[in-house]
Amino acid sequence: MKRRVFLRSLAAAAAGTAAGGAAGRPVRWSRARAGRGVARRILPLDPAAVLRPARWAG
Amino acid sequence: MYTGGVSAAAGSVVCELCPRMCELAPGRRGDCRIRANLDGKLTALTYGLPCSVHVDPVEKKPLFHFLPGTPILSIATAGCTLHCRNCQNWEISQANPEDLDVAALPPEDVVALARRTGCPSIAYTYTEPLAYFEYTLDASARAREAGLRNVLVTAGYINEPPLRELARVTDAANIDLKFMSDRLYREVCDGTLAPVLKAIELSKSLGVWVEVTNLVIPTLNDSDDALRDVARWIRRTLGPDTPLHYSGFHPQHRMRNLPPTPADTLRRARQIGLAEGLRHVYAGNVTVEDGETTHCPACRKPVLRRVRFEVVERHLAGGACGWCAESIAGVWK
C-alpha cells in the first residue's frame, strides 16, 4: 500500500510537469526511506551543475 | 503510451514500448521501473522529472561526425529497458525514480535551457531515453520547432512502432551494439540481440545519423572474431561510412571480476574494423594514440583530432577534407 501511495505522488508530479507545471514547490516524497531520514525531493535546477559535464558516461 | 494492442487480464495493461512487453497488474510497474499501471492506465512516472541535466561536449556521447566541437544539453531520468551487469551508470539507470533527487523540467523548459546554455542540440542520454519515451518524444518535438537538433544515446531496445515515431524528430543517435551474440545479450544485459539490430538498421533507414558503440569487455567479446563480427555487420548493413566506436570497459556494478580493457586490445579492434572496410573506426574510453582522430578515408590525413572530448585540430571545410577535398560523411552544420 505504501508503494502504491508513493507511485501516485510520483505520477502526480510527472503529470504536473506534463501539464506545464513548473518547478518551485519542492515535493518531498517518502517511502519507508523517509523513516530513515532519506527522503528524495524535487529540487530546483542547479545552474552551476548544469554547466558541468556530467560524471555519467554517455 | 503504446499499450492496448495486446490483450491483458482484467485491470492489467501491457506496455508495448520495448520487446519485454511487460504485463502490469494494477499498481505495478514495469521492468524499466518507470512505467506503471495506475488505475488501469499506463503512466510514465518520470515524465518531466530528469535526475541529471548537464551540458557536455557532443564528443562525450560519443558522436564524432555530428556538429563536432559543440556543446549539447544532456538529460536523463531514472530507468532502463536493459539491466547490463557492467552498466557504467547503474546508480541512475537501475534506480527506482523515487530514490533519486530530480528537477521539474517540462519539455518547453528543456528547450529554453538548451537555448540559454548555447547548445544547438539536446541529448537524451545517460540512462535509456527509450524508456522515458514520452518525455524524449515531446521534448524532441519542441526542440525541432525551435530549430534545435535531437540526439539519442541508447541501447536500442525498443519495438518498431515507437521507434518509427521517435525517429521523425531525431537527428542523430549513438546506439550500443553490445555483442553480436544473443546468448551474451541474455546473460549480461537481460535482453536479446535481434531487436537491437533491427533498431539500428531502422534508425539508419529513417534518416537518423547513426554511430555505433561496441564496448569491448575482456574475455567476453574481445576476440578477433567478435570484433570482426561487429564491424562486418555494420559495413554490410549500414555502410562503410558509419562510424564505429570500440570502447574500453571499466569494472563496474555487477561485473567487477573482469579487468579493464587494455589499450592494446582497442588498438587491435580498431585495426580489425578498418580492415573490414569501415572508414571511421575509433577507440575510446582508454587512451589510444590517434584512437579518437577522424582521418580522411582518401588521403588518411587527420581531419579532426581530439584530445579527450575536445577537438584540438580541425581540417574540415564544408564537410570535406581540408587536405584533399574528399567528402567526409556526417552532419557538420
mmCIF file of N, CA and C in Angstrom, chain B residues 139-243:
data_model
loop_
_atom_site.group_PDB
_atom_site.id
_atom_site.type_symbol
_atom_site.label_atom_id
_atom_site.label_comp_id
_atom_site.label_asym_id
_atom_site.label_seq_id
_atom_site.Cartn_x
_atom_site.Cartn_y
_atom_site.Cartn_z
ATOM 1 N N ALA B 139 9.889 16.485 -25.786
ATOM 2 C CA ALA B 139 10.989 17.462 -25.763
ATOM 3 C C ALA B 139 11.615 17.565 -27.152
ATOM 4 N N SER B 140 11.752 16.437 -27.827
ATOM 5 C CA SER B 140 12.346 16.442 -29.173
ATOM 6 C C SER B 140 11.480 17.233 -30.149
ATOM 7 N N ALA B 141 10.166 17.040 -30.052
ATOM 8 C CA ALA B 141 9.267 17.758 -30.966
ATOM 9 C C ALA B 141 9.381 19.259 -30.747
ATOM 10 N N ARG B 142 9.423 19.662 -29.482
ATOM 11 C CA ARG B 142 9.545 21.096 -29.188
ATOM 12 C C ARG B 142 10.905 21.627 -29.626
ATOM 13 N N ALA B 143 11.932 20.826 -29.447
ATOM 14 C CA ALA B 143 13.268 21.255 -29.874
ATOM 15 C C ALA B 143 13.312 21.455 -31.383
ATOM 16 N N ARG B 144 12.703 20.547 -32.095
ATOM 17 C CA ARG B 144 12.652 20.681 -33.556
ATOM 18 C C ARG B 144 11.982 21.993 -33.964
ATOM 19 N N GLU B 145 10.858 22.282 -33.310
ATOM 20 C CA GLU B 145 10.135 23.532 -33.614
ATOM 21 C C GLU B 145 11.018 24.748 -33.363
ATOM 22 N N ALA B 146 11.911 24.623 -32.389
ATOM 23 C CA ALA B 146 12.776 25.741 -32.031
ATOM 24 C C ALA B 146 14.069 25.752 -32.840
ATOM 25 N N GLY B 147 14.195 24.823 -33.764
ATOM 26 C CA GLY B 147 15.395 24.787 -34.615
ATOM 27 C C GLY B 147 16.580 24.097 -33.979
ATOM 28 N N LEU B 148 16.329 23.339 -32.922
ATOM 29 C CA LEU B 148 17.416 22.589 -32.286
ATOM 30 C C LEU B 148 17.413 21.146 -32.789
ATOM 31 N N ARG B 149 18.543 20.467 -32.610
ATOM 32 C CA ARG B 149 18.649 19.057 -33.030
ATOM 33 C C ARG B 149 18.501 18.144 -31.814
ATOM 34 N N ASN B 150 18.167 16.892 -32.106
ATOM 35 C CA ASN B 150 17.959 15.889 -31.049
ATOM 36 C C ASN B 150 18.859 14.678 -31.259
ATOM 37 N N VAL B 151 19.400 14.212 -30.139
ATOM 38 C CA VAL B 151 20.332 13.083 -30.173
ATOM 39 C C VAL B 151 19.889 12.025 -29.160
ATOM 40 N N LEU B 152 19.863 10.786 -29.583
ATOM 41 C CA LEU B 152 19.611 9.676 -28.665
ATOM 42 C C LEU B 152 20.921 8.946 -28.385
ATOM 43 N N VAL B 153 21.170 8.669 -27.133
ATOM 44 C CA VAL B 153 22.263 7.760 -26.777
ATOM 45 C C VAL B 153 21.581 6.574 -26.118
ATOM 46 N N THR B 154 21.571 5.470 -26.826
ATOM 47 C CA THR B 154 20.605 4.422 -26.462
ATOM 48 C C THR B 154 21.161 3.018 -26.691
ATOM 49 N N ALA B 155 20.541 2.072 -26.006
ATOM 50 C CA ALA B 155 20.862 0.661 -26.228
ATOM 51 C C ALA B 155 19.991 0.077 -27.338
ATOM 52 N N GLY B 156 19.049 0.860 -27.833
ATOM 53 C CA GLY B 156 18.261 0.428 -28.984
ATOM 54 C C GLY B 156 17.296 -0.707 -28.704
ATOM 55 N N TYR B 157 16.878 -0.842 -27.433
ATOM 56 C CA TYR B 157 15.966 -1.950 -27.098
ATOM 57 C C TYR B 157 14.543 -1.417 -27.086
ATOM 58 N N ILE B 158 13.929 -1.415 -28.243
ATOM 59 C CA ILE B 158 12.615 -0.805 -28.401
ATOM 60 C C ILE B 158 11.873 -1.516 -29.523
ATOM 61 N N ASN B 159 10.547 -1.468 -29.478
ATOM 62 C CA ASN B 159 9.757 -2.027 -30.569
ATOM 63 C C ASN B 159 9.696 -1.055 -31.745
ATOM 64 N N GLU B 160 9.322 -1.589 -32.884
ATOM 65 C CA GLU B 160 9.396 -0.787 -34.112
ATOM 66 C C GLU B 160 8.443 0.420 -34.153
ATOM 67 N N PRO B 161 7.168 0.269 -33.793
ATOM 68 C CA PRO B 161 6.277 1.439 -33.928
ATOM 69 C C PRO B 161 6.738 2.676 -33.147
ATOM 70 N N PRO B 162 7.094 2.535 -31.848
ATOM 71 C CA PRO B 162 7.569 3.742 -31.156
ATOM 72 C C PRO B 162 8.870 4.292 -31.737
ATOM 73 N N LEU B 163 9.735 3.405 -32.196
ATOM 74 C CA LEU B 163 10.983 3.904 -32.775
ATOM 75 C C LEU B 163 10.707 4.713 -34.037
ATOM 76 N N ARG B 164 9.770 4.232 -34.841
ATOM 77 C CA ARG B 164 9.409 4.988 -36.053
ATOM 78 C C ARG B 164 8.895 6.381 -35.695
ATOM 79 N N GLU B 165 8.105 6.447 -34.645
ATOM 80 C CA GLU B 165 7.553 7.747 -34.246
ATOM 81 C C GLU B 165 8.667 8.680 -33.747
ATOM 82 N N LEU B 166 9.559 8.131 -32.954
ATOM 83 C CA LEU B 166 10.628 8.961 -32.382
ATOM 84 C C LEU B 166 11.640 9.396 -33.447
ATOM 85 N N ALA B 167 11.870 8.534 -34.408
ATOM 86 C CA ALA B 167 12.871 8.844 -35.448
ATOM 87 C C ALA B 167 12.487 10.095 -36.244
ATOM 88 N N ARG B 168 11.199 10.387 -36.295
ATOM 89 C CA ARG B 168 10.755 11.567 -37.044
ATOM 90 C C ARG B 168 11.313 12.870 -36.471
ATOM 91 N N VAL B 169 11.644 12.848 -35.176
ATOM 92 C CA VAL B 169 12.160 14.076 -34.561
ATOM 93 C C VAL B 169 13.585 13.886 -34.034
ATOM 94 N N THR B 170 14.242 12.841 -34.493
ATOM 95 C CA THR B 170 15.610 12.558 -34.038
ATOM 96 C C THR B 170 16.596 12.815 -35.165
ATOM 97 N N ASP B 171 17.670 13.520 -34.848
ATOM 98 C CA ASP B 171 18.668 13.846 -35.862
ATOM 99 C C ASP B 171 19.837 12.869 -35.853
ATOM 100 N N ALA B 172 20.232 12.441 -34.676
ATOM 101 C CA ALA B 172 21.392 11.552 -34.594
ATOM 102 C C ALA B 172 21.237 10.609 -33.418
ATOM 103 N N ALA B 173 21.919 9.488 -33.515
ATOM 104 C CA ALA B 173 21.878 8.519 -32.407
ATOM 105 C C ALA B 173 23.213 7.807 -32.313
ATOM 106 N N ASN B 174 23.650 7.625 -31.076
ATOM 107 C CA ASN B 174 24.716 6.661 -30.842
ATOM 108 C C ASN B 174 24.044 5.457 -30.205
ATOM 109 N N ILE B 175 24.106 4.342 -30.910
ATOM 110 C CA ILE B 175 23.410 3.137 -30.443
ATOM 111 C C ILE B 175 24.443 2.085 -30.061
ATOM 112 N N ASP B 176 24.267 1.526 -28.879
ATOM 113 C CA ASP B 176 25.155 0.442 -28.435
ATOM 114 C C ASP B 176 24.836 -0.832 -29.185
ATOM 115 N N LEU B 177 25.870 -1.444 -29.723
ATOM 116 C CA LEU B 177 25.745 -2.828 -30.177
ATOM 117 C C LEU B 177 26.695 -3.592 -29.264
ATOM 118 N N LYS B 178 26.140 -4.141 -28.210
ATOM 119 C CA LYS B 178 26.981 -4.644 -27.129
ATOM 120 C C LYS B 178 27.685 -5.941 -27.488
ATOM 121 N N PHE B 179 26.949 -6.809 -28.158
ATOM 122 C CA PHE B 179 27.504 -8.100 -28.583
ATOM 123 C C PHE B 179 26.835 -8.483 -29.888
ATOM 124 N N MET B 180 27.478 -9.364 -30.628
ATOM 125 C CA MET B 180 26.801 -9.973 -31.781
ATOM 126 C C MET B 180 26.289 -11.354 -31.388
ATOM 127 N N SER B 181 26.091 -11.555 -30.111
ATOM 128 C CA SER B 181 25.672 -12.856 -29.593
ATOM 129 C C SER B 181 24.399 -12.686 -28.774
ATOM 130 N N ASP B 182 23.362 -13.400 -29.166
ATOM 131 C CA ASP B 182 22.115 -13.344 -28.406
ATOM 132 C C ASP B 182 22.316 -13.904 -26.995
ATOM 133 N N ARG B 183 23.161 -14.915 -26.906
ATOM 134 C CA ARG B 183 23.422 -15.519 -25.590
ATOM 135 C C ARG B 183 24.009 -14.488 -24.627
ATOM 136 N N LEU B 184 24.973 -13.695 -25.117
ATOM 137 C CA LEU B 184 25.581 -12.695 -24.234
ATOM 138 C C LEU B 184 24.605 -11.575 -23.904
ATOM 139 N N TYR B 185 23.781 -11.207 -24.879
ATOM 140 C CA TYR B 185 22.749 -10.207 -24.561
ATOM 141 C C TYR B 185 21.867 -10.707 -23.420
ATOM 142 N N ARG B 186 21.509 -11.981 -23.474
ATOM 143 C CA ARG B 186 20.642 -12.538 -22.425
ATOM 144 C C ARG B 186 21.376 -12.620 -21.093
ATOM 145 N N GLU B 187 22.624 -13.098 -21.131
ATOM 146 C CA GLU B 187 23.344 -13.347 -19.882
ATOM 147 C C GLU B 187 23.845 -12.062 -19.223
ATOM 148 N N VAL B 188 24.280 -11.104 -20.035
ATOM 149 C CA VAL B 188 24.898 -9.902 -19.470
ATOM 150 C C VAL B 188 23.890 -8.762 -19.318
ATOM 151 N N CYS B 189 22.974 -8.666 -20.274
ATOM 152 C CA CYS B 189 22.090 -7.484 -20.314
ATOM 153 C C CYS B 189 20.641 -7.807 -19.994
ATOM 154 N N ASP B 190 20.311 -9.066 -19.883
ATOM 155 C CA ASP B 190 18.913 -9.451 -19.677
ATOM 156 C C ASP B 190 18.048 -8.967 -20.849
ATOM 157 N N GLY B 191 18.620 -9.001 -22.048
ATOM 158 C CA GLY B 191 17.885 -8.590 -23.242
ATOM 159 C C GLY B 191 18.121 -9.577 -24.368
ATOM 160 N N THR B 192 17.823 -9.158 -25.580
ATOM 161 C CA THR B 192 18.049 -10.013 -26.739
ATOM 162 C C THR B 192 18.670 -9.187 -27.864
ATOM 163 N N LEU B 193 19.318 -9.868 -28.783
ATOM 164 C CA LEU B 193 20.079 -9.184 -29.837
ATOM 165 C C LEU B 193 19.202 -8.650 -30.967
ATOM 166 N N ALA B 194 18.247 -9.455 -31.414
ATOM 167 C CA ALA B 194 17.525 -9.122 -32.652
ATOM 168 C C ALA B 194 16.870 -7.737 -32.632
ATOM 169 N N PRO B 195 16.180 -7.351 -31.555
ATOM 170 C CA PRO B 195 15.557 -6.022 -31.571
ATOM 171 C C PRO B 195 16.567 -4.891 -31.700
ATOM 172 N N VAL B 196 17.764 -5.103 -31.171
ATOM 173 C CA VAL B 196 18.790 -4.052 -31.233
ATOM 174 C C VAL B 196 19.276 -3.890 -32.677
ATOM 175 N N LEU B 197 19.538 -5.022 -33.326
ATOM 176 C CA LEU B 197 19.964 -4.954 -34.732
ATOM 177 C C LEU B 197 18.892 -4.263 -35.570
ATOM 178 N N LYS B 198 17.657 -4.623 -35.286
ATOM 179 C CA LYS B 198 16.540 -4.034 -36.032
ATOM 180 C C LYS B 198 16.461 -2.527 -35.803
ATOM 181 N N ALA B 199 16.646 -2.107 -34.551
ATOM 182 C CA ALA B 199 16.550 -0.680 -34.218
ATOM 183 C C ALA B 199 17.661 0.118 -34.889
ATOM 184 N N ILE B 200 18.857 -0.450 -34.935
ATOM 185 C CA ILE B 200 19.976 0.263 -35.568
ATOM 186 C C ILE B 200 19.696 0.422 -37.062
ATOM 187 N N GLU B 201 19.291 -0.670 -37.670
ATOM 188 C CA GLU B 201 19.040 -0.659 -39.113
ATOM 189 C C GLU B 201 17.894 0.292 -39.450
ATOM 190 N N LEU B 202 16.848 0.226 -38.648
ATOM 191 C CA LEU B 202 15.679 1.071 -38.904
ATOM 192 C C LEU B 202 16.016 2.552 -38.717
ATOM 193 N N SER B 203 16.757 2.861 -37.681
ATOM 194 C CA SER B 203 17.133 4.265 -37.448
ATOM 195 C C SER B 203 17.865 4.817 -38.646
ATOM 196 N N LYS B 204 18.812 4.048 -39.121
ATOM 197 C CA LYS B 204 19.590 4.482 -40.290
ATOM 198 C C LYS B 204 18.661 4.690 -41.494
ATOM 199 N N SER B 205 17.781 3.740 -41.727
ATOM 200 C CA SER B 205 16.915 3.822 -42.908
ATOM 201 C C SER B 205 15.914 4.971 -42.806
ATOM 202 N N LEU B 206 15.652 5.427 -41.579
ATOM 203 C CA LEU B 206 14.708 6.528 -41.390
ATOM 204 C C LEU B 206 15.399 7.890 -41.392
ATOM 205 N N GLY B 207 16.667 7.896 -41.724
ATOM 206 C CA GLY B 207 17.366 9.165 -41.916
ATOM 207 C C GLY B 207 18.053 9.718 -40.682
ATOM 208 N N VAL B 208 18.138 8.904 -39.621
ATOM 209 C CA VAL B 208 18.861 9.339 -38.424
ATOM 210 C C VAL B 208 20.361 9.110 -38.673
ATOM 211 N N TRP B 209 21.190 10.094 -38.306
ATOM 212 C CA TRP B 209 22.631 9.876 -38.399
ATOM 213 C C TRP B 209 23.039 8.919 -37.272
ATOM 214 N N VAL B 210 23.591 7.772 -37.640
ATOM 215 C CA VAL B 210 23.858 6.720 -36.648
ATOM 216 C C VAL B 210 25.356 6.475 -36.491
ATOM 217 N N GLU B 211 25.801 6.485 -35.241
ATOM 218 C CA GLU B 211 27.128 5.980 -34.900
ATOM 219 C C GLU B 211 26.925 4.837 -33.907
ATOM 220 N N VAL B 212 27.783 3.849 -33.989
ATOM 221 C CA VAL B 212 27.598 2.637 -33.176
ATOM 222 C C VAL B 212 28.742 2.514 -32.169
ATOM 223 N N THR B 213 28.387 2.143 -30.947
ATOM 224 C CA THR B 213 29.408 1.878 -29.927
ATOM 225 C C THR B 213 29.400 0.403 -29.560
ATOM 226 N N ASN B 214 30.595 -0.167 -29.524
ATOM 227 C CA ASN B 214 30.758 -1.556 -29.082
ATOM 228 C C ASN B 214 31.723 -1.557 -27.891
ATOM 229 N N LEU B 215 31.189 -1.857 -26.723
ATOM 230 C CA LEU B 215 32.020 -1.919 -25.521
ATOM 231 C C LEU B 215 32.784 -3.240 -25.531
ATOM 232 N N VAL B 216 34.105 -3.131 -25.460
ATOM 233 C CA VAL B 216 34.938 -4.334 -25.560
ATOM 234 C C VAL B 216 35.286 -4.820 -24.154
ATOM 235 N N ILE B 217 34.738 -5.965 -23.791
ATOM 236 C CA ILE B 217 34.913 -6.499 -22.436
ATOM 237 C C ILE B 217 35.843 -7.711 -22.484
ATOM 238 N N PRO B 218 36.964 -7.636 -21.766
ATOM 239 C CA PRO B 218 37.904 -8.756 -21.782
ATOM 240 C C PRO B 218 37.221 -10.086 -21.479
ATOM 241 N N THR B 219 37.563 -11.061 -22.258
ATOM 242 C CA THR B 219 37.099 -12.467 -22.198
ATOM 243 C C THR B 219 35.680 -12.664 -22.749
ATOM 244 N N LEU B 220 34.885 -11.596 -22.858
ATOM 245 C CA LEU B 220 33.522 -11.775 -23.357
ATOM 246 C C LEU B 220 33.426 -11.528 -24.860
ATOM 247 N N ASN B 221 33.946 -10.381 -25.299
ATOM 248 C CA ASN B 221 33.808 -10.041 -26.725
ATOM 249 C C ASN B 221 35.055 -9.361 -27.268
ATOM 250 N N ASP B 222 36.227 -9.770 -26.772
ATOM 251 C CA ASP B 222 37.467 -9.138 -27.228
ATOM 252 C C ASP B 222 38.260 -10.019 -28.185
ATOM 253 N N SER B 223 37.674 -11.121 -28.650
ATOM 254 C CA SER B 223 38.384 -11.967 -29.617
ATOM 255 C C SER B 223 38.339 -11.301 -30.998
ATOM 256 N N ASP B 224 39.267 -11.671 -31.859
ATOM 257 C CA ASP B 224 39.275 -11.128 -33.226
ATOM 258 C C ASP B 224 37.925 -11.386 -33.899
ATOM 259 N N ASP B 225 37.410 -12.570 -33.708
ATOM 260 C CA ASP B 225 36.144 -12.921 -34.365
ATOM 261 C C ASP B 225 34.999 -12.026 -33.889
ATOM 262 N N ALA B 226 34.927 -11.814 -32.583
ATOM 263 C CA ALA B 226 33.832 -10.995 -32.039
ATOM 264 C C ALA B 226 33.937 -9.554 -32.532
ATOM 265 N N LEU B 227 35.153 -9.044 -32.545
ATOM 266 C CA LEU B 227 35.356 -7.663 -33.003
ATOM 267 C C LEU B 227 35.039 -7.548 -34.493
ATOM 268 N N ARG B 228 35.426 -8.566 -35.225
ATOM 269 C CA ARG B 228 35.192 -8.565 -36.680
ATOM 270 C C ARG B 228 33.698 -8.672 -36.994
ATOM 271 N N ASP B 229 32.994 -9.479 -36.221
ATOM 272 C CA ASP B 229 31.551 -9.656 -36.466
ATOM 273 C C ASP B 229 30.807 -8.329 -36.386
ATOM 274 N N VAL B 230 31.177 -7.522 -35.416
ATOM 275 C CA VAL B 230 30.511 -6.219 -35.243
ATOM 276 C C VAL B 230 30.804 -5.333 -36.457
ATOM 277 N N ALA B 231 32.073 -5.223 -36.790
ATOM 278 C CA ALA B 231 32.471 -4.344 -37.909
ATOM 279 C C ALA B 231 31.849 -4.826 -39.217
ATOM 280 N N ARG B 232 31.831 -6.118 -39.388
ATOM 281 C CA ARG B 232 31.308 -6.684 -40.648
ATOM 282 C C ARG B 232 29.816 -6.424 -40.784
ATOM 283 N N TRP B 233 29.100 -6.594 -39.683
ATOM 284 C CA TRP B 233 27.653 -6.347 -39.731
ATOM 285 C C TRP B 233 27.374 -4.876 -40.045
ATOM 286 N N ILE B 234 28.136 -4.005 -39.446
ATOM 287 C CA ILE B 234 27.925 -2.565 -39.674
ATOM 288 C C ILE B 234 28.207 -2.220 -41.138
ATOM 289 N N ARG B 235 29.308 -2.718 -41.652
ATOM 290 C CA ARG B 235 29.647 -2.374 -43.040
ATOM 291 C C ARG B 235 28.588 -2.904 -44.005
ATOM 292 N N ARG B 236 28.163 -4.125 -43.772
ATOM 293 C CA ARG B 236 27.196 -4.734 -44.704
ATOM 294 C C ARG B 236 25.810 -4.110 -44.574
ATOM 295 N N THR B 237 25.428 -3.783 -43.356
ATOM 296 C CA THR B 237 24.047 -3.353 -43.123
ATOM 297 C C THR B 237 23.880 -1.848 -43.196
ATOM 298 N N LEU B 238 24.844 -1.131 -42.655
ATOM 299 C CA LEU B 238 24.719 0.324 -42.558
ATOM 300 C C LEU B 238 25.613 1.064 -43.537
ATOM 301 N N GLY B 239 26.632 0.392 -44.021
ATOM 302 C CA GLY B 239 27.545 1.019 -44.973
ATOM 303 C C GLY B 239 28.870 1.397 -44.337
ATOM 304 N N PRO B 240 29.901 1.551 -45.156
ATOM 305 C CA PRO B 240 31.260 1.769 -44.634
ATOM 306 C C PRO B 240 31.484 3.144 -44.015
ATOM 307 N N ASP B 241 30.582 4.081 -44.243
ATOM 308 C CA ASP B 241 30.761 5.417 -43.670
ATOM 309 C C ASP B 241 30.215 5.530 -42.244
ATOM 310 N N THR B 242 29.617 4.466 -41.743
ATOM 311 C CA THR B 242 29.066 4.510 -40.382
ATOM 312 C C THR B 242 30.207 4.441 -39.365
ATOM 313 N N PRO B 243 30.326 5.454 -38.507
ATOM 314 C CA PRO B 243 31.403 5.411 -37.504
ATOM 315 C C PRO B 243 31.155 4.315 -36.470
#
